[in-house]
Structures are given as structure tokens and as C-alpha cells.
PDB file of C-alpha atoms in Angstrom:
ATOM      1  CA  UNK A   1      -1.113 -25.026 -20.201  1.00 88.00           C
ATOM      2  CA  UNK A   2      -0.722 -23.633 -16.677  1.00 96.00           C
ATOM      3  CA  UNK A   3      -1.347 -19.992 -15.868  1.00 97.00           C
ATOM      4  CA  UNK A   4       2.041 -18.342 -15.338  1.00 98.00           C
ATOM      5  CA  UNK A   5       1.907 -16.137 -12.244  1.00 98.00           C
ATOM      6  CA  UNK A   6       4.723 -13.613 -11.806  1.00 95.00           C
ATOM      7  CA  UNK A   7       5.888 -12.846  -8.282  1.00 91.00           C
ATOM      8  CA  UNK A   8       8.684 -11.184  -6.371  1.00 88.00           C
ATOM      9  CA  UNK A   9      10.892 -13.397  -4.209  1.00 86.00           C
ATOM     10  CA  UNK A  10      10.129 -11.810  -0.828  1.00 89.00           C
ATOM     11  CA  UNK A  11       8.284 -13.884   1.756  1.00 92.00           C
ATOM     12  CA  UNK A  12       5.242 -11.604   1.639  1.00 93.00           C
ATOM     13  CA  UNK A  13       5.093 -11.576  -2.165  1.00 93.00           C
ATOM     14  CA  UNK A  14       5.379 -15.371  -2.151  1.00 95.00           C
ATOM     15  CA  UNK A  15       2.530 -15.624   0.371  1.00 95.00           C
ATOM     16  CA  UNK A  16       0.352 -13.422  -1.820  1.00 96.00           C
ATOM     17  CA  UNK A  17       1.160 -15.354  -4.984  1.00 96.00           C
ATOM     18  CA  UNK A  18       0.616 -18.716  -3.326  1.00 97.00           C
ATOM     19  CA  UNK A  19      -2.696 -17.543  -1.856  1.00 97.00           C
ATOM     20  CA  UNK A  20      -3.950 -16.548  -5.298  1.00 98.00           C
ATOM     21  CA  UNK A  21      -2.557 -19.714  -6.860  1.00 98.00           C
ATOM     22  CA  UNK A  22      -4.378 -21.837  -4.267  1.00 98.00           C
ATOM     23  CA  UNK A  23      -7.682 -20.101  -5.016  1.00 98.00           C
ATOM     24  CA  UNK A  24      -7.206 -20.697  -8.745  1.00 98.00           C
ATOM     25  CA  UNK A  25      -6.215 -24.342  -8.240  1.00 98.00           C
ATOM     26  CA  UNK A  26      -9.385 -24.833  -6.156  1.00 98.00           C
ATOM     27  CA  UNK A  27     -11.283 -23.741  -9.257  1.00 97.00           C
ATOM     28  CA  UNK A  28      -9.537 -26.240 -11.519  1.00 97.00           C
ATOM     29  CA  UNK A  29      -6.741 -24.116 -12.982  1.00 98.00           C
ATOM     30  CA  UNK A  30      -3.113 -25.189 -13.169  1.00 98.00           C
ATOM     31  CA  UNK A  31      -0.739 -22.467 -11.959  1.00 98.00           C
ATOM     32  CA  UNK A  32       3.034 -22.071 -12.163  1.00 97.00           C
ATOM     33  CA  UNK A  33       4.867 -19.374 -10.160  1.00 96.00           C
ATOM     34  CA  UNK A  34       7.506 -17.372 -12.042  1.00 95.00           C
ATOM     35  CA  UNK A  35       9.976 -15.439  -9.821  1.00 92.00           C
ATOM     36  CA  UNK A  36      10.876 -11.936 -11.036  1.00 93.00           C
ATOM     37  CA  UNK A  37      13.404  -9.598  -9.413  1.00 82.00           C
ATOM     38  CA  UNK A  38      12.349  -5.941  -9.355  1.00 68.00           C
ATOM     39  CA  UNK A  39      14.336  -2.719  -9.115  1.00 61.00           C
ATOM     40  CA  UNK A  40      13.101  -2.194  -5.564  1.00 52.00           C
ATOM     41  CA  UNK A  41      14.229  -5.677  -4.540  1.00 51.00           C
ATOM     42  CA  UNK A  42      17.728  -5.154  -5.961  1.00 45.00           C
ATOM     43  CA  UNK A  43      18.199  -1.746  -4.310  1.00 45.00           C
ATOM     44  CA  UNK A  44      17.566  -2.191  -0.593  1.00 49.00           C
ATOM     45  CA  UNK A  45      19.824   0.634   0.592  1.00 52.00           C
ATOM     46  CA  UNK A  46      18.488   3.834  -0.995  1.00 48.00           C
ATOM     47  CA  UNK A  47      15.397   5.700   0.102  1.00 51.00           C
ATOM     48  CA  UNK A  48      12.380   4.922  -2.074  1.00 47.00           C
ATOM     49  CA  UNK A  49      12.277   8.503  -3.275  1.00 48.00           C
ATOM     50  CA  UNK A  50      15.862   8.365  -4.543  1.00 45.00           C
ATOM     51  CA  UNK A  51      15.644   5.011  -6.322  1.00 40.00           C
ATOM     52  CA  UNK A  52      14.458   6.818  -9.431  1.00 41.00           C
ATOM     53  CA  UNK A  53      11.554   4.594 -10.465  1.00 41.00           C
ATOM     54  CA  UNK A  54       8.024   5.108  -9.201  1.00 51.00           C
ATOM     55  CA  UNK A  55       6.934   1.504  -9.755  1.00 59.00           C
ATOM     56  CA  UNK A  56      10.025   0.104  -8.027  1.00 58.00           C
ATOM     57  CA  UNK A  57       8.284  -3.132  -7.026  1.00 64.00           C
ATOM     58  CA  UNK A  58       6.062  -3.646 -10.077  1.00 83.00           C
ATOM     59  CA  UNK A  59       7.631  -2.330 -13.287  1.00 87.00           C
ATOM     60  CA  UNK A  60       9.558  -5.482 -14.248  1.00 91.00           C
ATOM     61  CA  UNK A  61       6.570  -7.674 -13.468  1.00 94.00           C
ATOM     62  CA  UNK A  62       4.331  -5.516 -15.640  1.00 94.00           C
ATOM     63  CA  UNK A  63       6.870  -5.721 -18.467  1.00 94.00           C
ATOM     64  CA  UNK A  64       6.855  -9.512 -18.141  1.00 95.00           C
ATOM     65  CA  UNK A  65       3.072  -9.401 -18.579  1.00 96.00           C
ATOM     66  CA  UNK A  66       3.361  -7.237 -21.682  1.00 96.00           C
ATOM     67  CA  UNK A  67       6.052  -9.563 -23.088  1.00 96.00           C
ATOM     68  CA  UNK A  68       3.778 -12.583 -22.444  1.00 96.00           C
ATOM     69  CA  UNK A  69       6.356 -14.232 -20.195  1.00 96.00           C
ATOM     70  CA  UNK A  70       3.642 -14.452 -17.538  1.00 97.00           C
ATOM     71  CA  UNK A  71      -0.159 -14.441 -17.670  1.00 98.00           C
ATOM     72  CA  UNK A  72      -0.979 -12.671 -14.412  1.00 97.00           C
ATOM     73  CA  UNK A  73       0.669 -10.842 -11.539  1.00 96.00           C
ATOM     74  CA  UNK A  74      -0.287 -10.285  -7.918  1.00 95.00           C
ATOM     75  CA  UNK A  75       0.593  -6.925  -6.418  1.00 94.00           C
ATOM     76  CA  UNK A  76       0.262  -5.300  -3.041  1.00 93.00           C
ATOM     77  CA  UNK A  77      -2.000  -2.536  -4.298  1.00 94.00           C
ATOM     78  CA  UNK A  78      -0.224   0.101  -2.251  1.00 92.00           C
ATOM     79  CA  UNK A  79       2.866  -0.593  -4.426  1.00 89.00           C
ATOM     80  CA  UNK A  80       1.025  -0.253  -7.741  1.00 92.00           C
ATOM     81  CA  UNK A  81       1.119   3.154  -9.426  1.00 90.00           C
ATOM     82  CA  UNK A  82      -2.212   4.763 -10.237  1.00 92.00           C
ATOM     83  CA  UNK A  83      -0.898   5.628 -13.695  1.00 91.00           C
ATOM     84  CA  UNK A  84      -2.433   3.108 -16.133  1.00 90.00           C
ATOM     85  CA  UNK A  85      -0.190   0.903 -18.269  1.00 95.00           C
ATOM     86  CA  UNK A  86      -1.491   0.476 -21.808  1.00 96.00           C
ATOM     87  CA  UNK A  87      -2.385  -3.136 -22.479  1.00 97.00           C
ATOM     88  CA  UNK A  88      -2.799  -4.129 -18.819  1.00 97.00           C
ATOM     89  CA  UNK A  89      -5.840  -4.205 -16.560  1.00 97.00           C
ATOM     90  CA  UNK A  90      -6.572  -4.694 -12.870  1.00 97.00           C
ATOM     91  CA  UNK A  91      -8.670  -7.786 -13.431  1.00 98.00           C
ATOM     92  CA  UNK A  92      -9.545  -8.668  -9.824  1.00 98.00           C
ATOM     93  CA  UNK A  93      -9.212  -7.339  -6.280  1.00 98.00           C
ATOM     94  CA  UNK A  94      -9.865 -10.014  -3.627  1.00 98.00           C
ATOM     95  CA  UNK A  95     -11.460  -9.209  -0.294  1.00 98.00           C
ATOM     96  CA  UNK A  96      -9.263  -6.818   1.620  1.00 98.00           C
ATOM     97  CA  UNK A  97      -7.184  -7.740   4.645  1.00 97.00           C
ATOM     98  CA  UNK A  98      -6.465  -5.433   7.614  1.00 97.00           C
ATOM     99  CA  UNK A  99      -5.831  -1.870   6.445  1.00 98.00           C
ATOM    100  CA  UNK A 100      -4.122  -0.366   9.497  1.00 98.00           C
ATOM    101  CA  UNK A 101      -0.510   0.432  10.298  1.00 98.00           C
ATOM    102  CA  UNK A 102       0.944  -1.009  13.483  1.00 97.00           C
ATOM    103  CA  UNK A 103       3.637   0.072  15.890  1.00 96.00           C
ATOM    104  CA  UNK A 104       6.224  -2.656  16.377  1.00 96.00           C
ATOM    105  CA  UNK A 105       8.273  -2.314  19.551  1.00 89.00           C
ATOM    106  CA  UNK A 106       9.295  -4.449  22.530  1.00 83.00           C
ATOM    107  CA  UNK A 107       7.201  -2.705  25.202  1.00 80.00           C
ATOM    108  CA  UNK A 108       3.507  -2.246  25.944  1.00 78.00           C
ATOM    109  CA  UNK A 109       1.564   0.870  25.082  1.00 80.00           C
ATOM    110  CA  UNK A 110       1.099   3.000  22.011  1.00 87.00           C
ATOM    111  CA  UNK A 111       2.718   6.021  20.395  1.00 93.00           C
ATOM    112  CA  UNK A 112       2.092   8.162  23.472  1.00 92.00           C
ATOM    113  CA  UNK A 113       4.167   5.696  25.522  1.00 92.00           C
ATOM    114  CA  UNK A 114       7.322   6.118  23.435  1.00 94.00           C
ATOM    115  CA  UNK A 115      10.154   7.975  25.168  1.00 95.00           C
ATOM    116  CA  UNK A 116      10.842  11.547  24.153  1.00 96.00           C
ATOM    117  CA  UNK A 117      13.063  11.568  21.085  1.00 97.00           C
ATOM    118  CA  UNK A 118      12.526   7.868  20.383  1.00 97.00           C
ATOM    119  CA  UNK A 119      13.953   6.642  17.057  1.00 97.00           C
ATOM    120  CA  UNK A 120      11.231   5.285  14.763  1.00 97.00           C
ATOM    121  CA  UNK A 121      11.963   3.393  11.552  1.00 98.00           C
ATOM    122  CA  UNK A 122       9.855   3.960   8.447  1.00 96.00           C
ATOM    123  CA  UNK A 123      10.608   4.677   4.803  1.00 90.00           C
ATOM    124  CA  UNK A 124       7.183   6.193   4.179  1.00 94.00           C
ATOM    125  CA  UNK A 125       6.606   9.966   3.972  1.00 94.00           C
ATOM    126  CA  UNK A 126       2.946   9.275   4.814  1.00 96.00           C
ATOM    127  CA  UNK A 127       3.833   7.512   8.063  1.00 97.00           C
ATOM    128  CA  UNK A 128       6.553   9.985   8.957  1.00 96.00           C
ATOM    129  CA  UNK A 129       4.294  13.011   8.545  1.00 97.00           C
ATOM    130  CA  UNK A 130       1.428  11.491  10.536  1.00 97.00           C
ATOM    131  CA  UNK A 131       3.801  10.488  13.352  1.00 97.00           C
ATOM    132  CA  UNK A 132       5.231  13.995  13.482  1.00 97.00           C
ATOM    133  CA  UNK A 133       1.734  15.453  13.535  1.00 97.00           C
ATOM    134  CA  UNK A 134       1.060  13.811  16.913  1.00 97.00           C
ATOM    135  CA  UNK A 135       4.648  13.596  18.253  1.00 96.00           C
ATOM    136  CA  UNK A 136       6.979  16.254  16.845  1.00 96.00           C
ATOM    137  CA  UNK A 137       9.763  15.061  19.162  1.00 97.00           C
ATOM    138  CA  UNK A 138      10.101  11.643  17.554  1.00 97.00           C
ATOM    139  CA  UNK A 139      13.195  11.033  15.435  1.00 97.00           C
ATOM    140  CA  UNK A 140      12.119   9.314  12.237  1.00 97.00           C
ATOM    141  CA  UNK A 141      14.825   7.299  10.457  1.00 97.00           C
ATOM    142  CA  UNK A 142      14.579   5.622   7.071  1.00 96.00           C
ATOM    143  CA  UNK A 143      14.419   1.825   6.950  1.00 95.00           C
ATOM    144  CA  UNK A 144      14.477  -0.491   3.918  1.00 89.00           C
ATOM    145  CA  UNK A 145      14.274  -4.221   3.375  1.00 89.00           C
ATOM    146  CA  UNK A 146      11.623  -6.921   3.607  1.00 89.00           C
ATOM    147  CA  UNK A 147       9.666  -7.543   6.794  1.00 93.00           C
ATOM    148  CA  UNK A 148      12.209  -9.949   8.303  1.00 93.00           C
ATOM    149  CA  UNK A 149      15.071  -7.546   7.593  1.00 94.00           C
ATOM    150  CA  UNK A 150      13.256  -4.672   9.278  1.00 96.00           C
ATOM    151  CA  UNK A 151      12.406  -6.754  12.331  1.00 96.00           C
ATOM    152  CA  UNK A 152      16.050  -7.825  12.583  1.00 96.00           C
ATOM    153  CA  UNK A 153      17.145  -4.192  12.531  1.00 96.00           C
ATOM    154  CA  UNK A 154      14.715  -3.450  15.359  1.00 96.00           C
ATOM    155  CA  UNK A 155      16.030  -6.392  17.385  1.00 95.00           C
ATOM    156  CA  UNK A 156      19.574  -5.177  16.804  1.00 96.00           C
ATOM    157  CA  UNK A 157      18.702  -1.923  18.596  1.00 95.00           C
ATOM    158  CA  UNK A 158      18.969   0.374  15.602  1.00 96.00           C
ATOM    159  CA  UNK A 159      15.448   1.685  16.271  1.00 97.00           C
ATOM    160  CA  UNK A 160      13.252   2.023  19.325  1.00 96.00           C
ATOM    161  CA  UNK A 161      10.226   1.052  17.229  1.00 97.00           C
ATOM    162  CA  UNK A 162       9.225   0.630  13.603  1.00 97.00           C
ATOM    163  CA  UNK A 163       5.933   1.038  11.740  1.00 97.00           C
ATOM    164  CA  UNK A 164       4.659  -1.705   9.435  1.00 97.00           C
ATOM    165  CA  UNK A 165       1.402  -2.664   7.742  1.00 97.00           C
ATOM    166  CA  UNK A 166      -0.776  -4.941   9.872  1.00 97.00           C
ATOM    167  CA  UNK A 167      -1.768  -7.038   6.846  1.00 97.00           C
ATOM    168  CA  UNK A 168       1.781  -8.075   6.042  1.00 96.00           C
ATOM    169  CA  UNK A 169       2.584  -9.151   9.589  1.00 97.00           C
ATOM    170  CA  UNK A 170      -0.599 -11.172   9.943  1.00 97.00           C
ATOM    171  CA  UNK A 171      -0.194 -12.843   6.544  1.00 96.00           C
ATOM    172  CA  UNK A 172       3.287 -13.952   7.556  1.00 96.00           C
ATOM    173  CA  UNK A 173       2.135 -15.225  10.961  1.00 96.00           C
ATOM    174  CA  UNK A 174       4.071 -12.500  12.790  1.00 96.00           C
ATOM    175  CA  UNK A 175       1.171 -11.244  14.912  1.00 93.00           C
ATOM    176  CA  UNK A 176       3.313 -11.374  18.067  1.00 93.00           C
ATOM    177  CA  UNK A 177       5.298  -8.370  16.849  1.00 93.00           C
ATOM    178  CA  UNK A 178       2.269  -6.056  16.857  1.00 92.00           C
ATOM    179  CA  UNK A 179       2.573  -3.657  19.784  1.00 90.00           C
ATOM    180  CA  UNK A 180      -0.312  -1.375  18.841  1.00 92.00           C
ATOM    181  CA  UNK A 181      -2.730  -1.039  15.971  1.00 95.00           C
ATOM    182  CA  UNK A 182      -2.403   2.682  15.310  1.00 96.00           C
ATOM    183  CA  UNK A 183      -5.826   4.396  15.381  1.00 96.00           C
ATOM    184  CA  UNK A 184      -6.952   5.849  12.049  1.00 97.00           C
ATOM    185  CA  UNK A 185      -7.424   9.305  13.552  1.00 96.00           C
ATOM    186  CA  UNK A 186      -3.654   9.188  14.139  1.00 97.00           C
ATOM    187  CA  UNK A 187      -2.542   7.295  11.036  1.00 97.00           C
ATOM    188  CA  UNK A 188      -4.732   6.814   7.994  1.00 98.00           C
ATOM    189  CA  UNK A 189      -3.453   3.971   5.761  1.00 97.00           C
ATOM    190  CA  UNK A 190      -1.806   4.145   2.366  1.00 97.00           C
ATOM    191  CA  UNK A 191      -3.885   4.019  -0.787  1.00 97.00           C
ATOM    192  CA  UNK A 192      -4.671   0.344  -1.410  1.00 97.00           C
ATOM    193  CA  UNK A 193      -3.121  -0.870   1.857  1.00 97.00           C
ATOM    194  CA  UNK A 194      -4.179  -4.381   2.840  1.00 97.00           C
ATOM    195  CA  UNK A 195      -5.544  -5.136  -0.638  1.00 98.00           C
ATOM    196  CA  UNK A 196      -4.158  -7.372  -3.375  1.00 97.00           C
ATOM    197  CA  UNK A 197      -4.471  -6.560  -7.049  1.00 97.00           C
ATOM    198  CA  UNK A 198      -4.423  -9.224  -9.760  1.00 98.00           C
ATOM    199  CA  UNK A 199      -3.217  -7.770 -13.049  1.00 97.00           C
ATOM    200  CA  UNK A 200      -3.529  -9.367 -16.496  1.00 98.00           C
ATOM    201  CA  UNK A 201      -3.238  -8.295 -20.103  1.00 98.00           C
ATOM    202  CA  UNK A 202      -6.373  -6.447 -21.107  1.00 98.00           C
ATOM    203  CA  UNK A 203      -6.926  -8.695 -24.143  1.00 98.00           C
ATOM    204  CA  UNK A 204      -6.244 -12.004 -22.351  1.00 97.00           C
ATOM    205  CA  UNK A 205      -9.803 -13.174 -21.862  1.00 98.00           C
ATOM    206  CA  UNK A 206      -8.766 -16.581 -20.546  1.00 97.00           C
ATOM    207  CA  UNK A 207      -6.705 -15.122 -17.683  1.00 98.00           C
ATOM    208  CA  UNK A 208      -9.340 -12.494 -16.924  1.00 98.00           C
ATOM    209  CA  UNK A 209     -12.061 -15.133 -16.744  1.00 98.00           C
ATOM    210  CA  UNK A 210      -9.924 -17.326 -14.495  1.00 98.00           C
ATOM    211  CA  UNK A 211      -9.380 -14.600 -11.877  1.00 98.00           C
ATOM    212  CA  UNK A 212     -12.822 -12.975 -12.105  1.00 98.00           C
ATOM    213  CA  UNK A 213     -14.327 -15.178  -9.311  1.00 98.00           C
ATOM    214  CA  UNK A 214     -11.654 -13.864  -6.901  1.00 98.00           C
ATOM    215  CA  UNK A 215     -12.894 -10.278  -7.219  1.00 98.00           C
ATOM    216  CA  UNK A 216     -14.696  -8.684  -4.272  1.00 98.00           C
ATOM    217  CA  UNK A 217     -16.899  -5.859  -5.535  1.00 98.00           C
ATOM    218  CA  UNK A 218     -16.834  -3.785  -2.345  1.00 98.00           C
ATOM    219  CA  UNK A 219     -13.062  -4.002  -1.985  1.00 98.00           C
ATOM    220  CA  UNK A 220     -12.603  -3.227  -5.680  1.00 98.00           C
ATOM    221  CA  UNK A 221     -14.805  -0.152  -5.331  1.00 98.00           C
ATOM    222  CA  UNK A 222     -12.966   0.997  -2.197  1.00 98.00           C
ATOM    223  CA  UNK A 223      -9.519   0.823  -3.761  1.00 98.00           C
ATOM    224  CA  UNK A 224     -10.845   2.381  -6.972  1.00 98.00           C
ATOM    225  CA  UNK A 225     -11.983   5.408  -4.946  1.00 98.00           C
ATOM    226  CA  UNK A 226      -8.651   5.643  -3.112  1.00 98.00           C
ATOM    227  CA  UNK A 227      -6.607   5.314  -6.295  1.00 97.00           C
ATOM    228  CA  UNK A 228      -8.782   7.855  -8.112  1.00 97.00           C
ATOM    229  CA  UNK A 229      -8.140  10.324  -5.285  1.00 97.00           C
ATOM    230  CA  UNK A 230      -4.389   9.706  -5.477  1.00 96.00           C
ATOM    231  CA  UNK A 231      -4.353  10.056  -9.261  1.00 95.00           C
ATOM    232  CA  UNK A 232      -6.323  13.309  -9.156  1.00 96.00           C
ATOM    233  CA  UNK A 233      -3.934  14.756  -6.561  1.00 95.00           C
ATOM    234  CA  UNK A 234      -0.937  13.627  -8.673  1.00 87.00           C
ATOM    235  CA  UNK A 235       0.820  12.684  -5.464  1.00 75.00           C
ATOM    236  CA  UNK A 236       2.828   9.606  -6.388  1.00 71.00           C
ATOM    237  CA  UNK A 237       4.887   7.755  -3.803  1.00 68.00           C
ATOM    238  CA  UNK A 238       6.784  10.799  -2.495  1.00 73.00           C
ATOM    239  CA  UNK A 239       3.900  12.752  -1.003  1.00 84.00           C
ATOM    240  CA  UNK A 240       2.282  12.279   2.441  1.00 94.00           C
ATOM    241  CA  UNK A 241      -1.125  11.158   1.153  1.00 97.00           C
ATOM    242  CA  UNK A 242      -3.414   8.722   2.969  1.00 97.00           C
ATOM    243  CA  UNK A 243      -6.848   7.303   2.234  1.00 98.00           C
ATOM    244  CA  UNK A 244      -9.361   4.812   3.530  1.00 98.00           C
ATOM    245  CA  UNK A 245     -12.502   3.790   1.661  1.00 98.00           C
ATOM    246  CA  UNK A 246     -15.079   1.256   2.838  1.00 98.00           C
ATOM    247  CA  UNK A 247     -18.781   0.468   2.643  1.00 98.00           C
ATOM    248  CA  UNK A 248     -20.701   1.720   5.681  1.00 97.00           C
ATOM    249  CA  UNK A 249     -24.493   1.664   5.982  1.00 95.00           C
ATOM    250  CA  UNK A 250     -24.766   0.740   2.296  1.00 95.00           C
ATOM    251  CA  UNK A 251     -22.713   3.768   1.234  1.00 98.00           C
ATOM    252  CA  UNK A 252     -19.156   3.930  -0.080  1.00 98.00           C
ATOM    253  CA  UNK A 253     -17.268   6.280   2.239  1.00 98.00           C
ATOM    254  CA  UNK A 254     -13.837   7.759   1.531  1.00 98.00           C
ATOM    255  CA  UNK A 255     -11.577   9.534   4.006  1.00 98.00           C
ATOM    256  CA  UNK A 256      -8.662  11.377   2.414  1.00 98.00           C
ATOM    257  CA  UNK A 257      -5.717  13.075   4.090  1.00 98.00           C
ATOM    258  CA  UNK A 258      -2.757  15.169   2.944  1.00 98.00           C
ATOM    259  CA  UNK A 259      -0.008  16.454   5.216  1.00 97.00           C
ATOM    260  CA  UNK A 260       3.043  18.647   5.061  1.00 96.00           C
ATOM    261  CA  UNK A 261       6.267  16.686   5.214  1.00 93.00           C
ATOM    262  CA  UNK A 262       6.975  17.949   8.743  1.00 94.00           C
ATOM    263  CA  UNK A 263       3.466  16.990   9.867  1.00 96.00           C
ATOM    264  CA  UNK A 264       2.589  20.472  11.077  1.00 96.00           C
ATOM    265  CA  UNK A 265      -0.238  20.834   8.571  1.00 97.00           C
ATOM    266  CA  UNK A 266      -2.887  18.153   8.080  1.00 98.00           C
ATOM    267  CA  UNK A 267      -5.854  18.357   5.730  1.00 98.00           C
ATOM    268  CA  UNK A 268      -8.777  15.922   5.937  1.00 98.00           C
ATOM    269  CA  UNK A 269     -11.857  15.316   3.802  1.00 98.00           C
ATOM    270  CA  UNK A 270     -14.701  12.784   3.874  1.00 98.00           C
ATOM    271  CA  UNK A 271     -17.384  12.167   1.267  1.00 98.00           C
ATOM    272  CA  UNK A 272     -19.652   9.250   0.385  1.00 98.00           C
ATOM    273  CA  UNK A 273     -21.827   7.916  -2.442  1.00 98.00           C
ATOM    274  CA  UNK A 274     -24.787   5.546  -2.479  1.00 98.00           C
ATOM    275  CA  UNK A 275     -23.636   3.543  -5.527  1.00 97.00           C
ATOM    276  CA  UNK A 276     -20.268   1.789  -5.472  1.00 97.00           C
ATOM    277  CA  UNK A 277     -20.168   2.167  -9.259  1.00 97.00           C
ATOM    278  CA  UNK A 278     -19.458   5.854  -8.573  1.00 98.00           C
ATOM    279  CA  UNK A 279     -16.180   5.027  -6.811  1.00 98.00           C
ATOM    280  CA  UNK A 280     -14.017   6.839  -9.343  1.00 98.00           C
ATOM    281  CA  UNK A 281     -16.097  10.006  -9.067  1.00 98.00           C
ATOM    282  CA  UNK A 282     -15.982   9.793  -5.267  1.00 98.00           C
ATOM    283  CA  UNK A 283     -12.195   9.696  -5.317  1.00 98.00           C
ATOM    284  CA  UNK A 284     -12.003  12.668  -7.662  1.00 98.00           C
ATOM    285  CA  UNK A 285     -14.403  14.688  -5.504  1.00 98.00           C
ATOM    286  CA  UNK A 286     -12.438  14.032  -2.314  1.00 98.00           C
ATOM    287  CA  UNK A 287      -9.298  15.123  -4.168  1.00 98.00           C
ATOM    288  CA  UNK A 288     -11.048  18.334  -5.212  1.00 98.00           C
ATOM    289  CA  UNK A 289     -12.053  19.048  -1.625  1.00 98.00           C
ATOM    290  CA  UNK A 290      -8.508  18.480  -0.401  1.00 98.00           C
ATOM    291  CA  UNK A 291      -7.107  20.652  -3.182  1.00 97.00           C
ATOM    292  CA  UNK A 292      -9.495  23.404  -2.188  1.00 97.00           C
ATOM    293  CA  UNK A 293      -7.987  23.314   1.300  1.00 97.00           C
ATOM    294  CA  UNK A 294      -4.437  23.676  -0.021  1.00 97.00           C
ATOM    295  CA  UNK A 295      -3.344  20.076  -0.642  1.00 97.00           C
ATOM    296  CA  UNK A 296      -1.661  20.913  -3.948  1.00 95.00           C
ATOM    297  CA  UNK A 297       0.845  23.173  -2.213  1.00 95.00           C
ATOM    298  CA  UNK A 298       1.671  20.564   0.441  1.00 95.00           C
ATOM    299  CA  UNK A 299       2.137  17.869  -2.199  1.00 93.00           C
ATOM    300  CA  UNK A 300       4.354  20.064  -4.363  1.00 90.00           C
ATOM    301  CA  UNK A 301       6.542  21.036  -1.416  1.00 88.00           C
ATOM    302  CA  UNK A 302       6.827  17.433  -0.220  1.00 85.00           C
ATOM    303  CA  UNK A 303       7.806  16.121  -3.638  1.00 78.00           C
ATOM    304  CA  UNK A 304      10.442  18.848  -4.033  1.00 79.00           C
ATOM    305  CA  UNK A 305      11.924  18.101  -0.631  1.00 76.00           C
ATOM    306  CA  UNK A 306      12.123  14.328  -1.241  1.00 64.00           C
ATOM    307  CA  UNK A 307      13.879  14.539  -4.625  1.00 59.00           C
TER     308      UNK A 307
END
């Protein structure tokens, strides 16, 4: 019996699913892809915050797992809620791709080169707030759709530039669109950005064993720290929260950031631990430090404004 791998229909989701399938086939497993349409795929017009479902790109796939219509699912980890789903487990996190955001626009130069009042496309409160923190004059406009749709909207002149994840563009062979990799002191990435998460049923030992060799311990620890920070802050997808964890000098380091929706206020925290097994505790401690600086108020205000 082949392993049934659930996937969205978008080009990026297909790339991710096929990449995982290829790794499993290399190890002697038969794999069949099962396309699943999600709420986020069906509603490409509304802002993410108004769609009404936090797991807009994952809920239906997770239900298919619980119903045993599929055996595993591959998620972009930045789309996967930190709230656990009973009966499911994050069985493997492969080695992470690029974590940065990139500025996509038809000219040379970075954010400082954009004209005053330039129109920037992004549907992310995190990106919007960090852009406004460094350039309050920029006009940020919402943008939805898959990568190709967003690039088409840019080409049509509806935006002067858009912001996308570097990992997605590179995985799709669209490197030529990258105008600037935005420095992390300007834009810290989303929780889990650049990482894939392979989810299975918690009691499906066969599926868990099949994907276990794809797990990268350092990446898994990094995203565990980031997701623990997000969960402790209770931010969800509506709040301007950013994080970046990585192993440096044999220590797991986590940078966390929370901003006001207008970008005027920015709170940063950095902590580290010697043992990657303490990733969850690291994330919670960074959240505590941010909360002590006033992050809870910024998150509450941002969530109220986006509803």
C-alpha cells in the first residue's frame, strides 16, 4: 500500500509534496499524492484576517489525516497553527531552506531606494509593520493569491513592489524576481518560515517511521523554539510577530520581535540555550521577555484592529 500524501494544488505546495515524496521513494516507499482544496485556496479575495479560520491552509488537510483519507501531510510551517490538534503530530521537519523575506520589484536597490509613497503589496501584518517601522511613508496594500498570481499583479502595475518569502521563490525557480534579500535587522521572518513540517497521525507508527529519516534535529529545534514563543504570546496569524531561531556556536539562539500594527513600536528579545532539547523552554522565555516589555498590549491592539 502506498503512503497517501495530502497536498494543496498550488505550485509551491506541489513542489513541497513532490520533494518529500521523492525522498521517501529514494528510501523504498511507494507514495501517492492526494490533492485537497483548503479554505484559504478557495477564498483568494478576502484578507487573511477576515477569512474566519486561523488554519486557512491546513485545516482540511488535517481533517483528512484524522479521517484516515491520507497518511501524511506536508505543510509550510509558517502556515501551521501552533495550537496542537489531538491525534496528530509533527513527525519530521527537514533541513530548513532560506528564511528571509525578499523585496520583489523591477529596479535595483533595496527598501531605501523605493520612491516616497511607493505602493507595496503584502497580506502579512508582520511584514507591513516592519516595513512601516523603517519607512512610514510607504503605502502598504493587501495582496492575495499564489506566487504566480502575485507576480502577475506586480507586472500589471498594481504595486510598485511586493514582499515574498525567499524560500518559495527559490523552490519554484523564480530567483530572477528577487530584488533584495531584506536584512533581518529590518525584517525578521515569520515563525517557521522556510521550513517544511511533515504531519502524521500520532498513533500511525508506520508513517512516523517512514518520515523519521527526513527530520533535521537542528531545524526541528529551531522551529520548536519559534512556535513555542508564538504559542506563549498567543499571537496567532493576526499579530505582527516575528522570530528566527538557529544554532550558532553550538547554542540554540532565538530572536523574537513584536511590533505595533503601525510599526511605530518595536520590541526585540534574544536568548540562547546550550541544549537544543530545551527549545520549548527557550521559546517560552523569549515570550516572557517580550511580554515584560509590553508585547501583550501590542498583540491585543493588533488583533482587535485586524478583526
